[in-house]
Amino acid sequence: MNRKPPRKVAPSDAHALAGELRAFAGKLKRRLREQAADAGDLTPSQVSVLLRLEKDGPATASHLARIEGMRPQSMGPIIAALESAGLVRGSPDPSDGRQTILSLTAACRVRIDEGRAARQDWLSRTIAARLSPAEQQQLGSAMGLLKRLVDD
């Protein structure tokens, strides 16, 4: 295994630490993305819409566009591709028949769950294989600090 020793960063150098943390987060994200083999055939915008529907529940295309910060016309091709792939389905809005409510299909939910399980399994195995029990404990302690950075 080719491991470089971690670069020493003075605790007071928040700027350098932020740069290292950002670079690490990007690399971890890429490695996790590699573990879900079939996620590669979706664009980042498509993934974002699927995750939004999973988190927030069914929504109209105009609502999704607003939340994703894009024009409704730009959301159309994203939704069409997701429908074509069998990942989302539309049904008439019971309160406004002109609107379509989009939701995840059962197949999409299975795909999301399987992808998460693959990423979780890879990360668990990697932690167990590359970090000693003491290092795993250190990582656990660091998680509290990392959570404080992103919690509101």
PDB file of N, CA, C and O in Angstrom, residues 80-144:
ATOM      1  N   ALA A  80     -37.628  14.262 -18.352  1.00  0.00           N
ATOM      2  CA  ALA A  80     -37.896  13.324 -19.459  1.00  0.00           C
ATOM      3  C   ALA A  80     -36.902  12.157 -19.431  1.00  0.00           C
ATOM      4  O   ALA A  80     -37.289  10.997 -19.621  1.00  0.00           O
ATOM      5  N   ALA A  81     -35.633  12.450 -19.195  1.00  0.00           N
ATOM      6  CA  ALA A  81     -34.622  11.389 -19.143  1.00  0.00           C
ATOM      7  C   ALA A  81     -34.861  10.456 -17.961  1.00  0.00           C
ATOM      8  O   ALA A  81     -34.724   9.223 -18.090  1.00  0.00           O
ATOM      9  N   LEU A  82     -35.249  11.016 -16.826  1.00  0.00           N
ATOM     10  CA  LEU A  82     -35.510  10.190 -15.634  1.00  0.00           C
ATOM     11  C   LEU A  82     -36.752   9.318 -15.832  1.00  0.00           C
ATOM     12  O   LEU A  82     -36.779   8.166 -15.407  1.00  0.00           O
ATOM     13  N   GLU A  83     -37.774   9.872 -16.493  1.00  0.00           N
ATOM     14  CA  GLU A  83     -38.975   9.085 -16.793  1.00  0.00           C
ATOM     15  C   GLU A  83     -38.634   7.969 -17.777  1.00  0.00           C
ATOM     16  O   GLU A  83     -39.064   6.820 -17.604  1.00  0.00           O
ATOM     17  N   SER A  84     -37.858   8.301 -18.782  1.00  0.00           N
ATOM     18  CA  SER A  84     -37.461   7.322 -19.790  1.00  0.00           C
ATOM     19  C   SER A  84     -36.660   6.174 -19.175  1.00  0.00           C
ATOM     20  O   SER A  84     -36.777   5.027 -19.601  1.00  0.00           O
ATOM     21  N   ALA A  85     -35.871   6.497 -18.161  1.00  0.00           N
ATOM     22  CA  ALA A  85     -35.068   5.475 -17.476  1.00  0.00           C
ATOM     23  C   ALA A  85     -35.881   4.701 -16.443  1.00  0.00           C
ATOM     24  O   ALA A  85     -35.361   3.775 -15.810  1.00  0.00           O
ATOM     25  N   GLY A  86     -37.139   5.083 -16.260  1.00  0.00           N
ATOM     26  CA  GLY A  86     -37.993   4.384 -15.296  1.00  0.00           C
ATOM     27  C   GLY A  86     -37.707   4.736 -13.853  1.00  0.00           C
ATOM     28  O   GLY A  86     -38.041   3.972 -12.938  1.00  0.00           O
ATOM     29  N   LEU A  87     -37.124   5.924 -13.621  1.00  0.00           N
ATOM     30  CA  LEU A  87     -36.748   6.317 -12.267  1.00  0.00           C
ATOM     31  C   LEU A  87     -37.774   7.235 -11.603  1.00  0.00           C
ATOM     32  O   LEU A  87     -37.859   7.282 -10.373  1.00  0.00           O
ATOM     33  N   VAL A  88     -38.526   7.978 -12.412  1.00  0.00           N
ATOM     34  CA  VAL A  88     -39.606   8.811 -11.871  1.00  0.00           C
ATOM     35  C   VAL A  88     -40.862   8.588 -12.705  1.00  0.00           C
ATOM     36  O   VAL A  88     -40.792   8.155 -13.857  1.00  0.00           O
ATOM     37  N   ARG A  89     -41.977   8.882 -12.091  1.00  0.00           N
ATOM     38  CA  ARG A  89     -43.254   8.795 -12.813  1.00  0.00           C
ATOM     39  C   ARG A  89     -44.066  10.027 -12.439  1.00  0.00           C
ATOM     40  O   ARG A  89     -43.911  10.600 -11.363  1.00  0.00           O
ATOM     41  N   GLY A  90     -44.915  10.412 -13.353  1.00  0.00           N
ATOM     42  CA  GLY A  90     -45.769  11.554 -13.120  1.00  0.00           C
ATOM     43  C   GLY A  90     -47.215  11.123 -12.988  1.00  0.00           C
ATOM     44  O   GLY A  90     -47.639  10.165 -13.624  1.00  0.00           O
ATOM     45  N   SER A  91     -47.936  11.839 -12.144  1.00  0.00           N
ATOM     46  CA  SER A  91     -49.375  11.605 -12.007  1.00  0.00           C
ATOM     47  C   SER A  91     -50.046  12.967 -11.882  1.00  0.00           C
ATOM     48  O   SER A  91     -49.437  13.921 -11.396  1.00  0.00           O
ATOM     49  N   PRO A  92     -51.290  13.059 -12.336  1.00  0.00           N
ATOM     50  CA  PRO A  92     -51.980  14.357 -12.290  1.00  0.00           C
ATOM     51  C   PRO A  92     -52.117  14.858 -10.852  1.00  0.00           C
ATOM     52  O   PRO A  92     -52.382  14.084  -9.936  1.00  0.00           O
ATOM     53  N   ASP A  93     -51.932  16.142 -10.678  1.00  0.00           N
ATOM     54  CA  ASP A  93     -52.123  16.779  -9.376  1.00  0.00           C
ATOM     55  C   ASP A  93     -53.626  16.786  -9.097  1.00  0.00           C
ATOM     56  O   ASP A  93     -54.394  17.331  -9.886  1.00  0.00           O
ATOM     57  N   PRO A  94     -54.067  16.175  -7.989  1.00  0.00           N
ATOM     58  CA  PRO A  94     -55.507  16.121  -7.713  1.00  0.00           C
ATOM     59  C   PRO A  94     -56.148  17.497  -7.515  1.00  0.00           C
ATOM     60  O   PRO A  94     -57.333  17.674  -7.786  1.00  0.00           O
ATOM     61  N   SER A  95     -55.355  18.484  -7.096  1.00  0.00           N
ATOM     62  CA  SER A  95     -55.930  19.810  -6.878  1.00  0.00           C
ATOM     63  C   SER A  95     -55.791  20.731  -8.085  1.00  0.00           C
ATOM     64  O   SER A  95     -56.442  21.756  -8.143  1.00  0.00           O
ATOM     65  N   ASP A  96     -54.937  20.359  -9.064  1.00  0.00           N
ATOM     66  CA  ASP A  96     -54.760  21.170 -10.258  1.00  0.00           C
ATOM     67  C   ASP A  96     -54.373  20.240 -11.399  1.00  0.00           C
ATOM     68  O   ASP A  96     -53.207  19.872 -11.554  1.00  0.00           O
ATOM     69  N   GLY A  97     -55.355  19.848 -12.186  1.00  0.00           N
ATOM     70  CA  GLY A  97     -55.148  18.887 -13.260  1.00  0.00           C
ATOM     71  C   GLY A  97     -54.138  19.314 -14.313  1.00  0.00           C
ATOM     72  O   GLY A  97     -53.663  18.496 -15.083  1.00  0.00           O
ATOM     73  N   ARG A  98     -53.786  20.591 -14.340  1.00  0.00           N
ATOM     74  CA  ARG A  98     -52.780  21.059 -15.305  1.00  0.00           C
ATOM     75  C   ARG A  98     -51.366  20.707 -14.866  1.00  0.00           C
ATOM     76  O   ARG A  98     -50.451  20.706 -15.661  1.00  0.00           O
ATOM     77  N   GLN A  99     -51.206  20.420 -13.590  1.00  0.00           N
ATOM     78  CA  GLN A  99     -49.889  20.110 -13.023  1.00  0.00           C
ATOM     79  C   GLN A  99     -49.682  18.600 -12.953  1.00  0.00           C
ATOM     80  O   GLN A  99     -50.635  17.833 -12.822  1.00  0.00           O
ATOM     81  N   THR A 100     -48.420  18.196 -13.022  1.00  0.00           N
ATOM     82  CA  THR A 100     -48.056  16.787 -12.856  1.00  0.00           C
ATOM     83  C   THR A 100     -47.175  16.675 -11.615  1.00  0.00           C
ATOM     84  O   THR A 100     -46.216  17.440 -11.454  1.00  0.00           O
ATOM     85  N   ILE A 101     -47.519  15.738 -10.765  1.00  0.00           N
ATOM     86  CA  ILE A 101     -46.726  15.478  -9.563  1.00  0.00           C
ATOM     87  C   ILE A 101     -45.756  14.352  -9.892  1.00  0.00           C
ATOM     88  O   ILE A 101     -46.170  13.267 -10.324  1.00  0.00           O
ATOM     89  N   LEU A 102     -44.474  14.617  -9.677  1.00  0.00           N
ATOM     90  CA  LEU A 102     -43.433  13.637  -9.962  1.00  0.00           C
ATOM     91  C   LEU A 102     -43.031  12.923  -8.681  1.00  0.00           C
ATOM     92  O   LEU A 102     -42.921  13.549  -7.624  1.00  0.00           O
ATOM     93  N   SER A 103     -42.814  11.625  -8.795  1.00  0.00           N
ATOM     94  CA  SER A 103     -42.362  10.860  -7.641  1.00  0.00           C
ATOM     95  C   SER A 103     -41.409   9.766  -8.109  1.00  0.00           C
ATOM     96  O   SER A 103     -41.363   9.414  -9.290  1.00  0.00           O
ATOM     97  N   LEU A 104     -40.645   9.217  -7.172  1.00  0.00           N
ATOM     98  CA  LEU A 104     -39.714   8.138  -7.475  1.00  0.00           C
ATOM     99  C   LEU A 104     -40.473   6.842  -7.715  1.00  0.00           C
ATOM    100  O   LEU A 104     -41.485   6.584  -7.062  1.00  0.00           O
ATOM    101  N   THR A 105     -39.967   6.034  -8.621  1.00  0.00           N
ATOM    102  CA  THR A 105     -40.548   4.705  -8.830  1.00  0.00           C
ATOM    103  C   THR A 105     -39.950   3.739  -7.814  1.00  0.00           C
ATOM    104  O   THR A 105     -38.918   4.021  -7.195  1.00  0.00           O
ATOM    105  N   ALA A 106     -40.583   2.587  -7.671  1.00  0.00           N
ATOM    106  CA  ALA A 106     -40.049   1.551  -6.784  1.00  0.00           C
ATOM    107  C   ALA A 106     -38.668   1.112  -7.247  1.00  0.00           C
ATOM    108  O   ALA A 106     -37.762   0.885  -6.435  1.00  0.00           O
ATOM    109  N   ALA A 107     -38.479   1.024  -8.559  1.00  0.00           N
ATOM    110  CA  ALA A 107     -37.170   0.628  -9.101  1.00  0.00           C
ATOM    111  C   ALA A 107     -36.099   1.644  -8.722  1.00  0.00           C
ATOM    112  O   ALA A 107     -34.955   1.275  -8.425  1.00  0.00           O
ATOM    113  N   CYS A 108     -36.449   2.922  -8.719  1.00  0.00           N
ATOM    114  CA  CYS A 108     -35.492   3.957  -8.342  1.00  0.00           C
ATOM    115  C   CYS A 108     -35.124   3.833  -6.869  1.00  0.00           C
ATOM    116  O   CYS A 108     -33.960   3.954  -6.505  1.00  0.00           O
ATOM    117  N   ARG A 109     -36.118   3.570  -6.037  1.00  0.00           N
ATOM    118  CA  ARG A 109     -35.839   3.415  -4.601  1.00  0.00           C
ATOM    119  C   ARG A 109     -34.901   2.236  -4.344  1.00  0.00           C
ATOM    120  O   ARG A 109     -33.987   2.326  -3.526  1.00  0.00           O
ATOM    121  N   VAL A 110     -35.100   1.146  -5.068  1.00  0.00           N
ATOM    122  CA  VAL A 110     -34.202  -0.010  -4.948  1.00  0.00           C
ATOM    123  C   VAL A 110     -32.794   0.385  -5.379  1.00  0.00           C
ATOM    124  O   VAL A 110     -31.804   0.063  -4.716  1.00  0.00           O
ATOM    125  N   ARG A 111     -32.701   1.091  -6.498  1.00  0.00           N
ATOM    126  CA  ARG A 111     -31.399   1.529  -7.016  1.00  0.00           C
ATOM    127  C   ARG A 111     -30.684   2.423  -6.008  1.00  0.00           C
ATOM    128  O   ARG A 111     -29.477   2.277  -5.777  1.00  0.00           O
ATOM    129  N   ILE A 112     -31.409   3.354  -5.396  1.00  0.00           N
ATOM    130  CA  ILE A 112     -30.824   4.248  -4.392  1.00  0.00           C
ATOM    131  C   ILE A 112     -30.328   3.438  -3.198  1.00  0.00           C
ATOM    132  O   ILE A 112     -29.203   3.627  -2.726  1.00  0.00           O
ATOM    133  N   ASP A 113     -31.166   2.528  -2.712  1.00  0.00           N
ATOM    134  CA  ASP A 113     -30.792   1.709  -1.551  1.00  0.00           C
ATOM    135  C   ASP A 113     -29.578   0.831  -1.843  1.00  0.00           C
ATOM    136  O   ASP A 113     -28.672   0.715  -1.010  1.00  0.00           O
ATOM    137  N   GLU A 114     -29.549   0.228  -3.019  1.00  0.00           N
ATOM    138  CA  GLU A 114     -28.414  -0.633  -3.377  1.00  0.00           C
ATOM    139  C   GLU A 114     -27.132   0.179  -3.526  1.00  0.00           C
ATOM    140  O   GLU A 114     -26.062  -0.263  -3.108  1.00  0.00           O
ATOM    141  N   GLY A 115     -27.230   1.365  -4.097  1.00  0.00           N
ATOM    142  CA  GLY A 115     -26.064   2.227  -4.234  1.00  0.00           C
ATOM    143  C   GLY A 115     -25.517   2.650  -2.888  1.00  0.00           C
ATOM    144  O   GLY A 115     -24.303   2.627  -2.651  1.00  0.00           O
ATOM    145  N   ARG A 116     -26.408   3.015  -1.981  1.00  0.00           N
ATOM    146  CA  ARG A 116     -25.975   3.402  -0.635  1.00  0.00           C
ATOM    147  C   ARG A 116     -25.321   2.230   0.087  1.00  0.00           C
ATOM    148  O   ARG A 116     -24.314   2.399   0.765  1.00  0.00           O
ATOM    149  N   ALA A 117     -25.924   1.054  -0.055  1.00  0.00           N
ATOM    150  CA  ALA A 117     -25.360  -0.129   0.600  1.00  0.00           C
ATOM    151  C   ALA A 117     -23.964  -0.435   0.062  1.00  0.00           C
ATOM    152  O   ALA A 117     -23.057  -0.776   0.834  1.00  0.00           O
ATOM    153  N   ALA A 118     -23.765  -0.300  -1.238  1.00  0.00           N
ATOM    154  CA  ALA A 118     -22.446  -0.559  -1.830  1.00  0.00           C
ATOM    155  C   ALA A 118     -21.418   0.442  -1.309  1.00  0.00           C
ATOM    156  O   ALA A 118     -20.286   0.066  -0.968  1.00  0.00           O
ATOM    157  N   ARG A 119     -21.804   1.703  -1.225  1.00  0.00           N
ATOM    158  CA  ARG A 119     -20.872   2.722  -0.728  1.00  0.00           C
ATOM    159  C   ARG A 119     -20.566   2.510   0.752  1.00  0.00           C
ATOM    160  O   ARG A 119     -19.412   2.614   1.177  1.00  0.00           O
ATOM    161  N   GLN A 120     -21.588   2.190   1.526  1.00  0.00           N
ATOM    162  CA  GLN A 120     -21.403   1.939   2.960  1.00  0.00           C
ATOM    163  C   GLN A 120     -20.490   0.741   3.177  1.00  0.00           C
ATOM    164  O   GLN A 120     -19.592   0.771   4.017  1.00  0.00           O
ATOM    165  N   ASP A 121     -20.706  -0.324   2.402  1.00  0.00           N
ATOM    166  CA  ASP A 121     -19.887  -1.532   2.526  1.00  0.00           C
ATOM    167  C   ASP A 121     -18.430  -1.223   2.187  1.00  0.00           C
ATOM    168  O   ASP A 121     -17.518  -1.620   2.912  1.00  0.00           O
ATOM    169  N   TRP A 122     -18.198  -0.503   1.086  1.00  0.00           N
ATOM    170  CA  TRP A 122     -16.824  -0.156   0.706  1.00  0.00           C
ATOM    171  C   TRP A 122     -16.154   0.660   1.792  1.00  0.00           C
ATOM    172  O   TRP A 122     -15.018   0.383   2.192  1.00  0.00           O
ATOM    173  N   LEU A 123     -16.845   1.671   2.311  1.00  0.00           N
ATOM    174  CA  LEU A 123     -16.246   2.537   3.316  1.00  0.00           C
ATOM    175  C   LEU A 123     -15.976   1.774   4.606  1.00  0.00           C
ATOM    176  O   LEU A 123     -14.905   1.922   5.207  1.00  0.00           O
ATOM    177  N   SER A 124     -16.904   0.925   5.020  1.00  0.00           N
ATOM    178  CA  SER A 124     -16.695   0.111   6.232  1.00  0.00           C
ATOM    179  C   SER A 124     -15.483  -0.792   6.079  1.00  0.00           C
ATOM    180  O   SER A 124     -14.640  -0.886   6.986  1.00  0.00           O
ATOM    181  N   ARG A 125     -15.398  -1.486   4.945  1.00  0.00           N
ATOM    182  CA  ARG A 125     -14.265  -2.384   4.706  1.00  0.00           C
ATOM    183  C   ARG A 125     -12.952  -1.617   4.648  1.00  0.00           C
ATOM    184  O   ARG A 125     -11.931  -2.063   5.170  1.00  0.00           O
ATOM    185  N   THR A 126     -12.962  -0.440   4.029  1.00  0.00           N
ATOM    186  CA  THR A 126     -11.749   0.357   3.901  1.00  0.00           C
ATOM    187  C   THR A 126     -11.285   0.870   5.262  1.00  0.00           C
ATOM    188  O   THR A 126     -10.084   0.830   5.579  1.00  0.00           O
ATOM    189  N   ILE A 127     -12.206   1.329   6.071  1.00  0.00           N
ATOM    190  CA  ILE A 127     -11.857   1.783   7.421  1.00  0.00           C
ATOM    191  C   ILE A 127     -11.249   0.634   8.212  1.00  0.00           C
ATOM    192  O   ILE A 127     -10.193   0.776   8.849  1.00  0.00           O
ATOM    193  N   ALA A 128     -11.899  -0.531   8.180  1.00  0.00           N
ATOM    194  CA  ALA A 128     -11.413  -1.684   8.938  1.00  0.00           C
ATOM    195  C   ALA A 128     -10.043  -2.155   8.445  1.00  0.00           C
ATOM    196  O   ALA A 128      -9.187  -2.548   9.243  1.00  0.00           O
ATOM    197  N   ALA A 129      -9.818  -2.083   7.133  1.00  0.00           N
ATOM    198  CA  ALA A 129      -8.565  -2.588   6.563  1.00  0.00           C
ATOM    199  C   ALA A 129      -7.399  -1.616   6.719  1.00  0.00           C
ATOM    200  O   ALA A 129      -6.255  -2.047   6.873  1.00  0.00           O
ATOM    201  N   ARG A 130      -7.668  -0.330   6.678  1.00  0.00           N
ATOM    202  CA  ARG A 130      -6.570   0.640   6.630  1.00  0.00           C
ATOM    203  C   ARG A 130      -6.300   1.371   7.935  1.00  0.00           C
ATOM    204  O   ARG A 130      -5.261   2.014   8.070  1.00  0.00           O
ATOM    205  N   LEU A 131      -7.234   1.320   8.864  1.00  0.00           N
ATOM    206  CA  LEU A 131      -7.049   2.042  10.123  1.00  0.00           C
ATOM    207  C   LEU A 131      -7.018   1.069  11.295  1.00  0.00           C
ATOM    208  O   LEU A 131      -7.845   0.163  11.381  1.00  0.00           O
ATOM    209  N   SER A 132      -6.083   1.299  12.187  1.00  0.00           N
ATOM    210  CA  SER A 132      -6.000   0.480  13.402  1.00  0.00           C
ATOM    211  C   SER A 132      -7.204   0.805  14.287  1.00  0.00           C
ATOM    212  O   SER A 132      -7.869   1.833  14.087  1.00  0.00           O
ATOM    213  N   PRO A 133      -7.479  -0.038  15.284  1.00  0.00           N
ATOM    214  CA  PRO A 133      -8.589   0.292  16.203  1.00  0.00           C
ATOM    215  C   PRO A 133      -8.421   1.673  16.854  1.00  0.00           C
ATOM    216  O   PRO A 133      -9.399   2.409  16.998  1.00  0.00           O
ATOM    217  N   ALA A 134      -7.186   2.033  17.201  1.00  0.00           N
ATOM    218  CA  ALA A 134      -6.961   3.351  17.806  1.00  0.00           C
ATOM    219  C   ALA A 134      -7.250   4.460  16.792  1.00  0.00           C
ATOM    220  O   ALA A 134      -7.838   5.497  17.139  1.00  0.00           O
ATOM    221  N   GLU A 135      -6.852   4.264  15.529  1.00  0.00           N
ATOM    222  CA  GLU A 135      -7.128   5.258  14.490  1.00  0.00           C
ATOM    223  C   GLU A 135      -8.622   5.353  14.205  1.00  0.00           C
ATOM    224  O   GLU A 135      -9.146   6.445  13.950  1.00  0.00           O
ATOM    225  N   GLN A 136      -9.305   4.217  14.262  1.00  0.00           N
ATOM    226  CA  GLN A 136     -10.753   4.241  14.072  1.00  0.00           C
ATOM    227  C   GLN A 136     -11.413   5.050  15.183  1.00  0.00           C
ATOM    228  O   GLN A 136     -12.370   5.795  14.936  1.00  0.00           O
ATOM    229  N   GLN A 137     -10.892   4.937  16.389  1.00  0.00           N
ATOM    230  CA  GLN A 137     -11.433   5.714  17.507  1.00  0.00           C
ATOM    231  C   GLN A 137     -11.165   7.208  17.282  1.00  0.00           C
ATOM    232  O   GLN A 137     -12.039   8.042  17.535  1.00  0.00           O
ATOM    233  N   GLN A 138      -9.973   7.544  16.787  1.00  0.00           N
ATOM    234  CA  GLN A 138      -9.661   8.935  16.469  1.00  0.00           C
ATOM    235  C   GLN A 138     -10.617   9.474  15.402  1.00  0.00           C
ATOM    236  O   GLN A 138     -11.091  10.604  15.488  1.00  0.00           O
ATOM    237  N   LEU A 139     -10.882   8.661  14.393  1.00  0.00           N
ATOM    238  CA  LEU A 139     -11.796   9.064  13.330  1.00  0.00           C
ATOM    239  C   LEU A 139     -13.190   9.319  13.907  1.00  0.00           C
ATOM    240  O   LEU A 139     -13.849  10.303  13.555  1.00  0.00           O
ATOM    241  N   GLY A 140     -13.608   8.450  14.800  1.00  0.00           N
ATOM    242  CA  GLY A 140     -14.902   8.648  15.451  1.00  0.00           C
ATOM    243  C   GLY A 140     -14.960   9.952  16.228  1.00  0.00           C
ATOM    244  O   GLY A 140     -15.962  10.674  16.185  1.00  0.00           O
ATOM    245  N   SER A 141     -13.883  10.280  16.910  1.00  0.00           N
ATOM    246  CA  SER A 141     -13.829  11.546  17.658  1.00  0.00           C
ATOM    247  C   SER A 141     -13.857  12.737  16.704  1.00  0.00           C
ATOM    248  O   SER A 141     -14.496  13.747  16.978  1.00  0.00           O
ATOM    249  N   ALA A 142     -13.156  12.618  15.591  1.00  0.00           N
ATOM    250  CA  ALA A 142     -13.117  13.715  14.615  1.00  0.00           C
ATOM    251  C   ALA A 142     -14.489  13.950  13.991  1.00  0.00           C
ATOM    252  O   ALA A 142     -14.789  15.071  13.563  1.00  0.00           O
ATOM    253  N   MET A 143     -15.319  12.919  13.918  1.00  0.00           N
ATOM    254  CA  MET A 143     -16.646  13.082  13.315  1.00  0.00           C
ATOM    255  C   MET A 143     -17.461  14.156  14.023  1.00  0.00           C
ATOM    256  O   MET A 143     -18.189  14.908  13.384  1.00  0.00           O
ATOM    257  N   GLY A 144     -17.328  14.243  15.337  1.00  0.00           N
ATOM    258  CA  GLY A 144     -18.042  15.281  16.078  1.00  0.00           C
ATOM    259  C   GLY A 144     -17.638  16.678  15.633  1.00  0.00           C
ATOM    260  O   GLY A 144     -18.482  17.564  15.476  1.00  0.00           O
TER     261      GLY A 144
END
